[in-house]
Coordinates of C-alpha atoms in Angstrom, one line a residue:
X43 CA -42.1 1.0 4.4
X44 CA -39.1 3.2 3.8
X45 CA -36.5 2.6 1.0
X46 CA -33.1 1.6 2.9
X47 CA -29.9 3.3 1.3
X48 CA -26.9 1.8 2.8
X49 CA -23.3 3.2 2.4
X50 CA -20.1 1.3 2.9
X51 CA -17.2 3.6 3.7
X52 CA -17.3 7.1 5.1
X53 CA -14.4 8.1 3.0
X54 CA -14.2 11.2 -0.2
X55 CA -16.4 9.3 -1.9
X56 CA -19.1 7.6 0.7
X57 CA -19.5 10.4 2.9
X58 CA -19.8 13.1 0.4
X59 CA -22.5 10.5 -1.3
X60 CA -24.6 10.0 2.1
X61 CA -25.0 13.5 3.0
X62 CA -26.1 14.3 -0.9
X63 CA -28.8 11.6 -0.6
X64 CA -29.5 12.5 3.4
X65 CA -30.4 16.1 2.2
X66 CA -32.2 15.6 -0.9
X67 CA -34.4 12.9 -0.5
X68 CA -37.5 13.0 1.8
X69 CA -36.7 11.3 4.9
X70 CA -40.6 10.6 5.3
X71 CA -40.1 7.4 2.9
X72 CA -36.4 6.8 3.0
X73 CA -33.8 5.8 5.4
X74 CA -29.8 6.1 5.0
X75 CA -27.4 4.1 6.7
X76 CA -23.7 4.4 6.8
X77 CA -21.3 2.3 7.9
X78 CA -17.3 3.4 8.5
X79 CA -14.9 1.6 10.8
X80 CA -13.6 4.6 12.2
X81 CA -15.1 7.4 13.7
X82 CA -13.3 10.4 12.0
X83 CA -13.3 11.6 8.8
X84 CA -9.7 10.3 7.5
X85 CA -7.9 13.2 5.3
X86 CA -6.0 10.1 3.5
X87 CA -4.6 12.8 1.1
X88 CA -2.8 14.0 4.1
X89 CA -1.7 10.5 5.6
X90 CA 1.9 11.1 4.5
X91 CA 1.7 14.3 6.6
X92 CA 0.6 12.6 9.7
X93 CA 3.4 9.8 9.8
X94 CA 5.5 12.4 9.3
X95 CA 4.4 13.8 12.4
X96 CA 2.3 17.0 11.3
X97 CA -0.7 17.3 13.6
X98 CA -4.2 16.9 11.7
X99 CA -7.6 17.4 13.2
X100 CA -10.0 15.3 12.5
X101 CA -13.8 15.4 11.8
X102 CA -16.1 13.5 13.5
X103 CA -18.6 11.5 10.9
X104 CA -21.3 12.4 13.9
X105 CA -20.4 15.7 13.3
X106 CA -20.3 15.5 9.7
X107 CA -23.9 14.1 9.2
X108 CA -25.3 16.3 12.1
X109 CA -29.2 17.5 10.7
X110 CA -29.4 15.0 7.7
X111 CA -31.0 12.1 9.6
X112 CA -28.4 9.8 8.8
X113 CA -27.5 6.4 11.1
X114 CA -24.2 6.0 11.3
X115 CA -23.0 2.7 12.4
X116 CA -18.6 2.4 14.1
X117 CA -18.3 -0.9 12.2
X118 CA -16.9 -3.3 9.8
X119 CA -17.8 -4.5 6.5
X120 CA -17.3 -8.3 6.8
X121 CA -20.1 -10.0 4.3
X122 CA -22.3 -8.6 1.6
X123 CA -24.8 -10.6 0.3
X124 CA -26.9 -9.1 -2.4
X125 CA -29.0 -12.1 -3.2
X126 CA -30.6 -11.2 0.6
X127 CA -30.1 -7.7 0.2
X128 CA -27.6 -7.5 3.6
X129 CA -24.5 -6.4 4.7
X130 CA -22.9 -8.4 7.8
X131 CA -20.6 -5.8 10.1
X132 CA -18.7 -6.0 13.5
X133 CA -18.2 -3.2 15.3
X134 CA -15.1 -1.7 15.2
X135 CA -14.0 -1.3 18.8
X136 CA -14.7 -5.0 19.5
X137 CA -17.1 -3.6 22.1
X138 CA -21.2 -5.1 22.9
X139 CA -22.6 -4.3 19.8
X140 CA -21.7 -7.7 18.4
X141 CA -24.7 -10.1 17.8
X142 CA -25.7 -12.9 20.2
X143 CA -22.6 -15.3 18.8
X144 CA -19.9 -12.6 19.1
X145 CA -20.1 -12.4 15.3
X146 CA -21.7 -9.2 14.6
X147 CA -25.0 -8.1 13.1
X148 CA -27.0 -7.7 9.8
X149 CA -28.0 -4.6 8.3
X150 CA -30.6 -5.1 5.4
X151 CA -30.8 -2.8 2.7
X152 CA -32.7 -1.9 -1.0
X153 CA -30.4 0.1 -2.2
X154 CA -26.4 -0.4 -1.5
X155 CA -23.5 2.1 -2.1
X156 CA -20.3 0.2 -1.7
X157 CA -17.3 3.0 -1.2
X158 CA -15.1 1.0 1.2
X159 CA -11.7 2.1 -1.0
X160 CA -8.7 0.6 -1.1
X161 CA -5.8 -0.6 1.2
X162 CA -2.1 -0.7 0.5
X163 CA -0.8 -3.7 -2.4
X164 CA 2.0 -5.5 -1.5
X165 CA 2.5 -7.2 -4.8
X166 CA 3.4 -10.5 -3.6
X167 CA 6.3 -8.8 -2.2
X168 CA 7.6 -11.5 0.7
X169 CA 7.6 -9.4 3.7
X170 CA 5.7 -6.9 3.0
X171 CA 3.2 -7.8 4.9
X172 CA 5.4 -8.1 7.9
X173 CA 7.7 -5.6 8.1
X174 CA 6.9 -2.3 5.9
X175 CA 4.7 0.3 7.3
X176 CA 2.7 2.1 4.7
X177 CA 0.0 5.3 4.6
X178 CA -3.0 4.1 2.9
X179 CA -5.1 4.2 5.9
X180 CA -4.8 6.1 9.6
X181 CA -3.8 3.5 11.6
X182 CA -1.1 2.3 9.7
X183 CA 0.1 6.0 9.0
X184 CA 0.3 6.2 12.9
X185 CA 2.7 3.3 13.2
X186 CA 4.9 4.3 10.8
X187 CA 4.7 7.5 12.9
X188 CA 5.5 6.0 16.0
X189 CA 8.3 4.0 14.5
X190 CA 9.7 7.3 13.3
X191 CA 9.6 8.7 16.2
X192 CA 11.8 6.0 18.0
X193 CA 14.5 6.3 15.4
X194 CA 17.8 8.3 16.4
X195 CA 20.0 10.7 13.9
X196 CA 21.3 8.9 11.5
X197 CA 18.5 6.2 11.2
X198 CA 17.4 5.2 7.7
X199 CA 14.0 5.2 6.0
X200 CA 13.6 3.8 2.8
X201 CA 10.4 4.7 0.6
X202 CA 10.1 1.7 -1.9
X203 CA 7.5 3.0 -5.0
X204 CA 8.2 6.7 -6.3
X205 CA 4.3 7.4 -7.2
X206 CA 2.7 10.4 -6.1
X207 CA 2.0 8.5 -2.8
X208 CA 6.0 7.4 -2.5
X209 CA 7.3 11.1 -3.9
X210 CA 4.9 12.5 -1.3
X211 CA 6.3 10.6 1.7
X212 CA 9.8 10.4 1.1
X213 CA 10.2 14.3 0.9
X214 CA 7.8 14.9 3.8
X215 CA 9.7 12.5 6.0
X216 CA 13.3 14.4 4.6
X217 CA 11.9 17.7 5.3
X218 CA 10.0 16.5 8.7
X219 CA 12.5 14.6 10.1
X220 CA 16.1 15.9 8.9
X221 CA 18.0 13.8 11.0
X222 CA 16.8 10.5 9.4
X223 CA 18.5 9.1 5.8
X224 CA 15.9 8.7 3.4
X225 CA 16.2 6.9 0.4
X226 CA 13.6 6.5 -2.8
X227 CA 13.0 3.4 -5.2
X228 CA 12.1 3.9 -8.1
X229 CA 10.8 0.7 -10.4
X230 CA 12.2 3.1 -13.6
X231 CA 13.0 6.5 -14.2
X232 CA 11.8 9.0 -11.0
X233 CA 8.9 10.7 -11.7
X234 CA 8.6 8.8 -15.0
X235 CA 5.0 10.0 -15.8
X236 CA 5.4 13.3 -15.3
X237 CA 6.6 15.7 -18.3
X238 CA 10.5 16.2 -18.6
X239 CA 10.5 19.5 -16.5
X240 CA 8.7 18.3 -13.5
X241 CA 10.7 15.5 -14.1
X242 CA 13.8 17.3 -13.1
X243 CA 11.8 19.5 -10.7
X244 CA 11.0 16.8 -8.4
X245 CA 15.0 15.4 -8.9
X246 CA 16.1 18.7 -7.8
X247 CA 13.5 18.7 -4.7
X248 CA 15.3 14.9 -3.7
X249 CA 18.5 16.9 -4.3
X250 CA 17.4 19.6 -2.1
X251 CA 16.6 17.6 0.4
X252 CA 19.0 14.9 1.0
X253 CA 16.9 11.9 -0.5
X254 CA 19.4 9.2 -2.2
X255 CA 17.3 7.9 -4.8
X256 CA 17.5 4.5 -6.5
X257 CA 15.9 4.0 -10.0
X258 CA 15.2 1.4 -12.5
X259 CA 15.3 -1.1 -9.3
X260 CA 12.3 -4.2 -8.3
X261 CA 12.6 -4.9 -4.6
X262 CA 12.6 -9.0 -4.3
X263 CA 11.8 -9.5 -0.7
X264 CA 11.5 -7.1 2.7
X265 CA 13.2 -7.6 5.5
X266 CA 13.0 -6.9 9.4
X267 CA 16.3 -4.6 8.8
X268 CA 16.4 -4.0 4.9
X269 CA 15.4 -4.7 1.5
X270 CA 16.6 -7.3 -1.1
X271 CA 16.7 -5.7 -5.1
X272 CA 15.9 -8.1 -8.0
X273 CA 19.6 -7.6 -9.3
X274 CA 20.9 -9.2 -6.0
X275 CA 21.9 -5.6 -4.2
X276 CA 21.4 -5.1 -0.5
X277 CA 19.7 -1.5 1.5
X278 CA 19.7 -1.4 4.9
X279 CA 16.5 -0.2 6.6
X280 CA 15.6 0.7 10.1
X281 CA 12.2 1.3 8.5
X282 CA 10.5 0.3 4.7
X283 CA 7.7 2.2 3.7
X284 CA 5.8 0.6 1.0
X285 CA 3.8 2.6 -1.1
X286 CA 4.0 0.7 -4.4
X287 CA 0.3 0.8 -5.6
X288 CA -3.1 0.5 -4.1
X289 CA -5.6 -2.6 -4.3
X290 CA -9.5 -3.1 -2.6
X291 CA -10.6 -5.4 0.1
X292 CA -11.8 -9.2 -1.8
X293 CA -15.7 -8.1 -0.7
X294 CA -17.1 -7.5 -3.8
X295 CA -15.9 -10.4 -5.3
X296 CA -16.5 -13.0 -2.6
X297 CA -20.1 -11.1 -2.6
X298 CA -20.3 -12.8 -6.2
X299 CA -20.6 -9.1 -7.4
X300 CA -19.2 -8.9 -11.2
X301 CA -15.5 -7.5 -10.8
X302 CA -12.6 -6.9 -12.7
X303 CA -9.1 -9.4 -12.1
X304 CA -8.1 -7.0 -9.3
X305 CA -11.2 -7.1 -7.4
X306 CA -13.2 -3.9 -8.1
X307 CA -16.9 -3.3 -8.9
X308 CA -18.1 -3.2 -12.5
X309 CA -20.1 -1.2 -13.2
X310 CA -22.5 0.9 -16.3
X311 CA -22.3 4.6 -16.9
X312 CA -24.0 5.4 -13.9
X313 CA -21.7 3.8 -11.5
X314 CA -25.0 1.2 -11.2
X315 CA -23.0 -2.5 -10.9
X316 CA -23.2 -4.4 -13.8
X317 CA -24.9 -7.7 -12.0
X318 CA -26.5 -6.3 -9.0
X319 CA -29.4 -3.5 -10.1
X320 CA -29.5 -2.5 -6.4
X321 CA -25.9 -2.1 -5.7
X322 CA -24.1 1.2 -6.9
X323 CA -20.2 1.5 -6.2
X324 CA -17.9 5.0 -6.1
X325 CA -14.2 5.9 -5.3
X326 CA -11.1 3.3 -5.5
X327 CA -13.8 0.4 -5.3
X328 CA -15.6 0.9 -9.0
X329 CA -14.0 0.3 -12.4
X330 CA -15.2 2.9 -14.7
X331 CA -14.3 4.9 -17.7
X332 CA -13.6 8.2 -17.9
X333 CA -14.3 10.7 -20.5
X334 CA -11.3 9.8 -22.4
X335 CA -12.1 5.9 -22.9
X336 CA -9.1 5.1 -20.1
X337 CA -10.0 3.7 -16.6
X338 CA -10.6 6.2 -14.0
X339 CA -7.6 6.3 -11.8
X340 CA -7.8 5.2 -7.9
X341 CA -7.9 9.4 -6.7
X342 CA -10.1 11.4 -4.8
X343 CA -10.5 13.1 -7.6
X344 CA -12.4 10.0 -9.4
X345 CA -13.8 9.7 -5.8
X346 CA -15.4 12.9 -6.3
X347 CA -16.4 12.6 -9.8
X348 CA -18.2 9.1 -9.2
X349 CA -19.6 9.8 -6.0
X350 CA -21.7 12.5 -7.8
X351 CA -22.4 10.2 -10.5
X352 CA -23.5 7.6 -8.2
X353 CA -25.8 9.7 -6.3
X354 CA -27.1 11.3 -9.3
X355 CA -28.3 7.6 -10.7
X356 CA -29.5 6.8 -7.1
X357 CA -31.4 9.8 -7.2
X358 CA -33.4 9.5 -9.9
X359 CA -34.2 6.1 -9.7
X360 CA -36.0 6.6 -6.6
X361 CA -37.7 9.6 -7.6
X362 CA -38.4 8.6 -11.3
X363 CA -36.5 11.7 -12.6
X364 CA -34.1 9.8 -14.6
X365 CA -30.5 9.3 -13.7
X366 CA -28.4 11.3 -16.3
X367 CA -25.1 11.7 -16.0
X368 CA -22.2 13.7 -14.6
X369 CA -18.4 14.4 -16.5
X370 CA -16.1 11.7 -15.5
X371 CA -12.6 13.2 -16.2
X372 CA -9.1 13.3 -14.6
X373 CA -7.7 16.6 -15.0
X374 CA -4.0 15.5 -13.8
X375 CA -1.9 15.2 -10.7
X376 CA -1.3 17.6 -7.5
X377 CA 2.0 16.9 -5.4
X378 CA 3.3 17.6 -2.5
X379 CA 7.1 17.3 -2.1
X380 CA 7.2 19.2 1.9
X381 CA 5.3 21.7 3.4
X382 CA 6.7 24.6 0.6
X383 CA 7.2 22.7 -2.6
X384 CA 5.4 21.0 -5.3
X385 CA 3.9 20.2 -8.5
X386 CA 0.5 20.1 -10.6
X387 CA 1.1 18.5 -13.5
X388 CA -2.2 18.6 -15.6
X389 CA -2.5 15.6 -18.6
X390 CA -4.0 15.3 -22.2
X391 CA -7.2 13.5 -23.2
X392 CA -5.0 10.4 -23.7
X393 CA -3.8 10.9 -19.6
X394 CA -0.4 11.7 -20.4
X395 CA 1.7 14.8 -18.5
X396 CA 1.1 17.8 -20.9
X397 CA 4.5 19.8 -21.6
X398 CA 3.6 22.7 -18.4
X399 CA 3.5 22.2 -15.5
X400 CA 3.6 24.2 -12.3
X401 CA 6.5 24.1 -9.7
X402 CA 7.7 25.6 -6.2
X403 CA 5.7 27.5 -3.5
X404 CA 2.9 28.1 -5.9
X405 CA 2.2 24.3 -6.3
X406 CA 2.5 23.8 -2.6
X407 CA -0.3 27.0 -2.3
X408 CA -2.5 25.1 -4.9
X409 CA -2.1 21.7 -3.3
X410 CA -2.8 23.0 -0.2
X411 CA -5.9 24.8 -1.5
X412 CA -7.2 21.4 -3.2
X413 CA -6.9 20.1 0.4
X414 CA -8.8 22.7 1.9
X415 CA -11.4 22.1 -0.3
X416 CA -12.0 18.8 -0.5
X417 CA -12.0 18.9 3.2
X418 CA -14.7 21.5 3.0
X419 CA -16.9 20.0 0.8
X420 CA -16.7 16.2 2.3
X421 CA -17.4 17.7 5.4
X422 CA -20.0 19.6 4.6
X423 CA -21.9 17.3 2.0
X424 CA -25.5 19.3 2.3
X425 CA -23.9 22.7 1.6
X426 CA -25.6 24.8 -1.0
X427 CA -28.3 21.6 -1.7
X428 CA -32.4 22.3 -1.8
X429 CA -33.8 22.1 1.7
X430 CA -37.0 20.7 0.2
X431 CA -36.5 17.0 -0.2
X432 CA -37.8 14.8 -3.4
X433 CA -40.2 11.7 -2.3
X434 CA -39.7 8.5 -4.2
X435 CA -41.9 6.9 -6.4
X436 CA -43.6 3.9 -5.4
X437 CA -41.3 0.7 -5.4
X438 CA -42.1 -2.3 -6.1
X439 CA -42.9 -5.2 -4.3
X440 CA -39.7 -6.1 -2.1
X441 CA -41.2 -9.2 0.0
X442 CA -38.9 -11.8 -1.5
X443 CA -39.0 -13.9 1.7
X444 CA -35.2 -13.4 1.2
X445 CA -34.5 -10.3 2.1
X446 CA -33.1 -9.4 5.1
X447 CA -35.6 -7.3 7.9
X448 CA -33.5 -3.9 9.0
X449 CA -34.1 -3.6 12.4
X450 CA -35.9 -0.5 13.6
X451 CA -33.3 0.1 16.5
X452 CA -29.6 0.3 16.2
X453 CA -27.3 -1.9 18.3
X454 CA -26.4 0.2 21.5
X455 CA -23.6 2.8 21.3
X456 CA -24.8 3.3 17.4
X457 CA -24.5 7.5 16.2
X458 CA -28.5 8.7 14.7
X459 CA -28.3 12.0 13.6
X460 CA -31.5 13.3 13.2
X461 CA -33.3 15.7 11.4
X462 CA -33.1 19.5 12.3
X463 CA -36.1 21.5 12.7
X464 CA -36.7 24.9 11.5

């Protein structure tokens, strides 16, 4: 019987972790499974971009996993249950893949990957929820695009959170869209953990650009036509854009899976969870330690870095090589402020902004590049690997009576790429 690897989330870190596993172990006595809700490849480093209204192609997963044997299921992540070893997913387009009961369907699995990432934190913020758009996933990127878009000269966008996310938007929007106010709040200082001089690099890029920016401010509440401050102050809005932090879906820990207070996966050195044997986690979803001691910061960078540390583990566990391990580090921060501008601000083994830092077109070139690349690489996860694929070591005994039987055929309309010959 094969081994079943399932991934949650098709993302930097789930997709580049399938197609690793897809091209290096045998599919003679494995099986790999992922399951995204959208069927594209979503460039979330470039979301600010798109509701900005720059045109971005995107990949097709089907595309992506083309030759590595990999079954890609359109779906939802709506239950895990590790004590039975299943996942419970709808598909994504509402469509006739649904179970009997409209409800959706189970997928078993023996060893789990949980990537699905993390969605946009409103804080408790009233109103949040109900009138700010934000850019932490496509669809929601595309509404705030479309909102843009109806808004005449003169109508005003205010970006409330001044993180790389917030910096990022609010001078993409200016630069996009110069007819539109924009306006930037700022908790404290602007750009408060970068070093002094890209401190006043990214003021002088709001300068440049027409951004008003508001500092040392807490929004209270959001509003169908503004915001309301914590010192009792008033901005008018004709749309919010909230992009003060990031948190993950309540999954894991509704699973019973051991997390942290704000809901991500614990796990050991290997990115192996600390409850579950059989469940691994990578991206914004695990809590991990970086080389330094400090938490891994939600990035595609630690996307990358635990992906490959995940897949590593996975690897030799199933083919009795021994795990080992991979650098977890967090070299610093890449951001965009437009299409011609920038910063790469680099940090210290105790993740604070080292004195340099890199400004102007030549940022923008490197950001750009960093782009390009992680592009590449995600969607081309079998590049450069071993043709020859490892076989695992025999498993033991699975028949729990518990587990959960994966069904040999996928529901209708469900993506199988299979093998290449030759």
């Amino acid at each position: 019987m094969k081994h079943r690897i399932v991934v949650l989330g098709a993302g930097y870190a789930g997709a580049y972790a399938a197609g690793n596993l897809a091209r290096r172990l045998s599919p003679a006595d494995t099986e790999i499974t992922v399951v995204n809700a959208e069927p594209d490849f979503v460039e979330r480093l470039r979301l600010h971009e798109l509701a900005a209204g720059r045109e971005i192609v995107s990949r097709k997963l089907a595309d992506v996993f083309a030759g590595t044997g990999i079954r890609l299921h359109l779906a939802r992540v709506t239950a895990v249950d590790p004590e039975r070893q299943a996942v419970t997913v709808t598909p994504a387009d509402g469509g006739t893949d649904a179970g009997a009961d409209g409800l959706g369907y189970e997928l078993g699995y023996d060893t789990l990957l949980y990537a699905l990432g993390s969605h946009g934190d409103d804080r408790g913020v009233p109103g949040v929820a109900d009138h700010a758009f934000d850019v932490s996933a496509r669809p929601s990127a595309l509404r705030l695009r479309a909102r843009l878009d109806g808004l005449g000269e003169g109508g005003t966008v205010v970006v409330v959170g001044d993180g790389l996310t917030g910096n990022e938007t609010a001078t993409e929007i200016a630069e996009s869209r110069p007819g539109l106010s924009v306006t930037l709040v700022a908790r404290g200082e602007l750009g408060d953990r970068l070093s002094a001089g890209a401190r006043s690099h990214l003021r002088r890029a709001c300068d440049r650009l027409g951004i008003t920016v508001v500092e040392h401010t807490a929004v209270e509440a959001v509003e169908a036509t503004g915001i309301r401050c914590a010192d009792g102050t008033a901005l008018r809005s004709d749309a919010t854009v909230w992009t003060a932090g990031f948190a993950v879906a309540p999954l894991a820990a509704a699973a019973g899976l051991e997390v942290t207070a704000d809901g991500r996966i614990l796990v050991d050195r290997t990115m192996r969870s600390l409850s579950h044997p059989n469940v691994y986690a990578a991206g914004d979803s695990v809590h991990t330690l970086g080389e330094n001691g400090l938490p891994l910061p939600m990035s595609c960078a630690s996307a990358g870095f635990t992906a490959m540390q995940a897949v590593k583990a996975i690897m030799g566990t199933l083919t009795g090589s021994g795990t080992g391990t991979v650098k977890l580090a967090y070299p610093g921060n890449h951001i965009s402020l437009g299409r011609r501008d920038g910063i790469l601000q680099l940090v210290d083994g105790a993740a604070q902004a080292k004195p340099a830092y890199t400004g102007g077109r030549k940022a923008a070139r490197i950001k750009a590049a960093i782009l390009a690349m992680s592009l590449w690489t995600t969607s081309h996860p079998t590049f450069g690997l071993p043709v020859r694929r490892r076989h695992t070591v025999p498993a033991p005994d699975r028949s729990t009576g518990h587990a959960v039987p994966y069904a040999p055929d996928a529901p209708a309309g469900t993506a199988v790429a299979q093998p290449r010959l030759g």
